[in-house]
């Protein structure tokens, strides 16, 4: 019974994010022309991975929100490497996190942190495209 109560509490916390992600995913699915998405963010677009990492870094992407968004983008033809770069960038650094780190780290350390998040996102994205997971 305790597990059921904990599960229900977790569902209440996560549900708004899942709903928001589904709404954004639905908007992306209906508003973006799929042929353009596939052309600019497909597996063949080498520059889409660093761009996705750069876009992901300032975003605050929760896993619950990203799942429906990634599902729609993947279905639209966005490469798995692009998606993983976006997810790693968003999970690795966000504006609130960078603001907090800025208050405790020197600028060089903050730049090194952001470059490492960007590098990991890009390398992992290219590996995903290369091995076509």
PDB file of N, CA and C in Angstrom, residues 70-106:
ATOM      1  N   UNK A  70      10.697  14.210 -28.105  1.00  0.00           N
ATOM      2  CA  UNK A  70      11.654  13.413 -28.882  1.00  0.00           C
ATOM      3  C   UNK A  70      10.941  12.392 -29.756  1.00  0.00           C
ATOM      4  N   UNK A  71       9.870  11.834 -29.255  1.00  0.00           N
ATOM      5  CA  UNK A  71       9.107  10.854 -30.034  1.00  0.00           C
ATOM      6  C   UNK A  71       8.545  11.491 -31.304  1.00  0.00           C
ATOM      7  N   UNK A  72       7.980  12.663 -31.178  1.00  0.00           N
ATOM      8  CA  UNK A  72       7.433  13.367 -32.343  1.00  0.00           C
ATOM      9  C   UNK A  72       8.554  13.762 -33.307  1.00  0.00           C
ATOM     10  N   UNK A  73       9.646  14.303 -32.780  1.00  0.00           N
ATOM     11  CA  UNK A  73      10.760  14.710 -33.639  1.00  0.00           C
ATOM     12  C   UNK A  73      11.374  13.521 -34.355  1.00  0.00           C
ATOM     13  N   UNK A  74      11.515  12.402 -33.647  1.00  0.00           N
ATOM     14  CA  UNK A  74      12.075  11.197 -34.275  1.00  0.00           C
ATOM     15  C   UNK A  74      11.151  10.704 -35.387  1.00  0.00           C
ATOM     16  N   UNK A  75       9.869  10.751 -35.119  1.00  0.00           N
ATOM     17  CA  UNK A  75       8.901  10.355 -36.139  1.00  0.00           C
ATOM     18  C   UNK A  75       8.902  11.282 -37.336  1.00  0.00           C
ATOM     19  N   UNK A  76       9.313  12.530 -37.131  1.00  0.00           N
ATOM     20  CA  UNK A  76       9.376  13.505 -38.218  1.00  0.00           C
ATOM     21  C   UNK A  76      10.649  13.377 -39.035  1.00  0.00           C
ATOM     22  N   UNK A  77      11.551  12.502 -38.619  1.00  0.00           N
ATOM     23  CA  UNK A  77      12.773  12.296 -39.385  1.00  0.00           C
ATOM     24  C   UNK A  77      14.020  12.896 -38.783  1.00  0.00           C
ATOM     25  N   UNK A  78      13.921  13.451 -37.575  1.00  0.00           N
ATOM     26  CA  UNK A  78      15.110  13.984 -36.917  1.00  0.00           C
ATOM     27  C   UNK A  78      15.998  12.818 -36.521  1.00  0.00           C
ATOM     28  N   UNK A  79      17.274  12.925 -36.798  1.00  0.00           N
ATOM     29  CA  UNK A  79      18.213  11.854 -36.505  1.00  0.00           C
ATOM     30  C   UNK A  79      18.358  11.596 -35.012  1.00  0.00           C
ATOM     31  N   UNK A  80      18.674  10.366 -34.670  1.00  0.00           N
ATOM     32  CA  UNK A  80      18.832  10.017 -33.258  1.00  0.00           C
ATOM     33  C   UNK A  80      20.014  10.761 -32.632  1.00  0.00           C
ATOM     34  N   UNK A  81      21.039  11.035 -33.406  1.00  0.00           N
ATOM     35  CA  UNK A  81      22.174  11.793 -32.897  1.00  0.00           C
ATOM     36  C   UNK A  81      21.801  13.218 -32.535  1.00  0.00           C
ATOM     37  N   UNK A  82      20.939  13.819 -33.344  1.00  0.00           N
ATOM     38  CA  UNK A  82      20.466  15.177 -33.070  1.00  0.00           C
ATOM     39  C   UNK A  82      19.654  15.182 -31.779  1.00  0.00           C
ATOM     40  N   UNK A  83      18.789  14.199 -31.638  1.00  0.00           N
ATOM     41  CA  UNK A  83      17.964  14.124 -30.427  1.00  0.00           C
ATOM     42  C   UNK A  83      18.809  13.911 -29.180  1.00  0.00           C
ATOM     43  N   UNK A  84      19.792  13.021 -29.257  1.00  0.00           N
ATOM     44  CA  UNK A  84      20.607  12.748 -28.069  1.00  0.00           C
ATOM     45  C   UNK A  84      21.452  13.976 -27.719  1.00  0.00           C
ATOM     46  N   UNK A  85      21.921  14.721 -28.724  1.00  0.00           N
ATOM     47  CA  UNK A  85      22.669  15.950 -28.450  1.00  0.00           C
ATOM     48  C   UNK A  85      21.778  16.987 -27.772  1.00  0.00           C
ATOM     49  N   UNK A  86      20.536  17.091 -28.209  1.00  0.00           N
ATOM     50  CA  UNK A  86      19.587  18.014 -27.592  1.00  0.00           C
ATOM     51  C   UNK A  86      19.310  17.615 -26.143  1.00  0.00           C
ATOM     52  N   UNK A  87      19.114  16.329 -25.912  1.00  0.00           N
ATOM     53  CA  UNK A  87      18.803  15.842 -24.564  1.00  0.00           C
ATOM     54  C   UNK A  87      19.994  16.032 -23.633  1.00  0.00           C
ATOM     55  N   UNK A  88      21.188  15.672 -24.084  1.00  0.00           N
ATOM     56  CA  UNK A  88      22.380  15.814 -23.235  1.00  0.00           C
ATOM     57  C   UNK A  88      22.667  17.294 -22.963  1.00  0.00           C
ATOM     58  N   UNK A  89      22.530  18.119 -23.982  1.00  0.00           N
ATOM     59  CA  UNK A  89      22.734  19.553 -23.775  1.00  0.00           C
ATOM     60  C   UNK A  89      21.764  20.115 -22.751  1.00  0.00           C
ATOM     61  N   UNK A  90      20.498  19.734 -22.869  1.00  0.00           N
ATOM     62  CA  UNK A  90      19.489  20.229 -21.935  1.00  0.00           C
ATOM     63  C   UNK A  90      19.630  19.671 -20.540  1.00  0.00           C
ATOM     64  N   UNK A  91      20.038  18.414 -20.442  1.00  0.00           N
ATOM     65  CA  UNK A  91      20.207  17.809 -19.121  1.00  0.00           C
ATOM     66  C   UNK A  91      21.520  18.232 -18.474  1.00  0.00           C
ATOM     67  N   UNK A  92      22.519  18.512 -19.302  1.00  0.00           N
ATOM     68  CA  UNK A  92      23.838  18.843 -18.769  1.00  0.00           C
ATOM     69  C   UNK A  92      23.962  20.249 -18.239  1.00  0.00           C
ATOM     70  N   UNK A  93      23.290  21.179 -18.879  1.00  0.00           N
ATOM     71  CA  UNK A  93      23.389  22.574 -18.456  1.00  0.00           C
ATOM     72  C   UNK A  93      22.089  23.268 -18.828  1.00  0.00           C
ATOM     73  N   UNK A  94      21.653  24.157 -17.978  1.00  0.00           N
ATOM     74  CA  UNK A  94      20.475  24.969 -18.245  1.00  0.00           C
ATOM     75  C   UNK A  94      20.742  26.353 -17.665  1.00  0.00           C
ATOM     76  N   UNK A  95      19.906  27.310 -18.025  1.00  0.00           N
ATOM     77  CA  UNK A  95      20.113  28.680 -17.550  1.00  0.00           C
ATOM     78  C   UNK A  95      20.128  28.756 -16.022  1.00  0.00           C
ATOM     79  N   UNK A  96      19.170  28.114 -15.308  1.00  0.00           N
ATOM     80  CA  UNK A  96      19.248  28.182 -13.840  1.00  0.00           C
ATOM     81  C   UNK A  96      20.524  27.542 -13.284  1.00  0.00           C
ATOM     82  N   UNK A  97      20.932  26.436 -13.866  1.00  0.00           N
ATOM     83  CA  UNK A  97      22.146  25.760 -13.398  1.00  0.00           C
ATOM     84  C   UNK A  97      23.381  26.604 -13.666  1.00  0.00           C
ATOM     85  N   UNK A  98      23.477  27.182 -14.846  1.00  0.00           N
ATOM     86  CA  UNK A  98      24.623  28.014 -15.197  1.00  0.00           C
ATOM     87  C   UNK A  98      24.661  29.261 -14.309  1.00  0.00           C
ATOM     88  N   UNK A  99      23.495  29.826 -14.003  1.00  0.00           N
ATOM     89  CA  UNK A  99      23.455  30.985 -13.111  1.00  0.00           C
ATOM     90  C   UNK A  99      23.967  30.623 -11.717  1.00  0.00           C
ATOM     91  N   UNK A 100      23.581  29.467 -11.235  1.00  0.00           N
ATOM     92  CA  UNK A 100      24.058  29.014  -9.929  1.00  0.00           C
ATOM     93  C   UNK A 100      25.558  28.760  -9.962  1.00  0.00           C
ATOM     94  N   UNK A 101      26.028  28.058 -10.987  1.00  0.00           N
ATOM     95  CA  UNK A 101      27.460  27.772 -11.092  1.00  0.00           C
ATOM     96  C   UNK A 101      28.277  29.050 -11.271  1.00  0.00           C
ATOM     97  N   UNK A 102      27.696  30.033 -11.949  1.00  0.00           N
ATOM     98  CA  UNK A 102      28.374  31.309 -12.143  1.00  0.00           C
ATOM     99  C   UNK A 102      28.637  32.017 -10.811  1.00  0.00           C
ATOM    100  N   UNK A 103      27.773  31.777  -9.846  1.00  0.00           N
ATOM    101  CA  UNK A 103      27.955  32.435  -8.546  1.00  0.00           C
ATOM    102  C   UNK A 103      29.032  31.770  -7.690  1.00  0.00           C
ATOM    103  N   UNK A 104      29.405  30.529  -8.026  1.00  0.00           N
ATOM    104  CA  UNK A 104      30.409  29.854  -7.200  1.00  0.00           C
ATOM    105  C   UNK A 104      31.709  29.541  -7.943  1.00  0.00           C
ATOM    106  N   UNK A 105      31.691  29.529  -9.264  1.00  0.00           N
ATOM    107  CA  UNK A 105      32.897  29.219 -10.032  1.00  0.00           C
ATOM    108  C   UNK A 105      33.473  30.473 -10.664  1.00  0.00           C
ATOM    109  N   UNK A 106      34.761  30.405 -10.978  1.00  0.00           N
ATOM    110  CA  UNK A 106      35.378  31.443 -11.789  1.00  0.00           C
ATOM    111  C   UNK A 106      34.888  31.273 -13.228  1.00  0.00           C
TER     112      UNK A 106
END
